[in-house]
Amino acid sequence: MGSFALREPLVLGHEVSGEVEQVGDSVVRVRVGQRVAVNPSLPCIACDFCLQGMGNHCRTMRFFGSAAFMPNVQGVFK
Ligand SMILES: [Zn+2]
């Protein structure tokens, strides 16, 4: 996959959408029945870009279902 190879089993899937079935008492941003999509990026929140509020430029960005870094970040399909 690109310039890296799988070194351990990986659950695929990073482009996810669905419909909300339940929400917790403190959830205010989504409601039951709402269609949603998941942002698959996982910025480190520690690099210089992340600390400046620019997580989209994260130097060690990870993604659900990606083997770019070890340990792998598992995807959403099971
Ligand atoms: Zn970062």
Coordinates of C-alpha atoms and ligand atoms in Angstrom, one line a residue, residues 43-47 50 58-60, ligand 1:
P43 CA -4.0 14.1 14.2
C44 CA -1.4 13.7 17.0
I45 CA -2.5 16.9 18.9
A46 CA 1.2 17.3 20.0
C47 CA 3.2 18.5 17.0
C50 CA -1.6 20.5 15.9
C58 CA -0.2 17.1 11.4
R59 CA 3.3 15.8 10.9
T60 CA 2.4 12.3 12.0
Ligands
ZN1 ZN 0.2 16.7 15.0

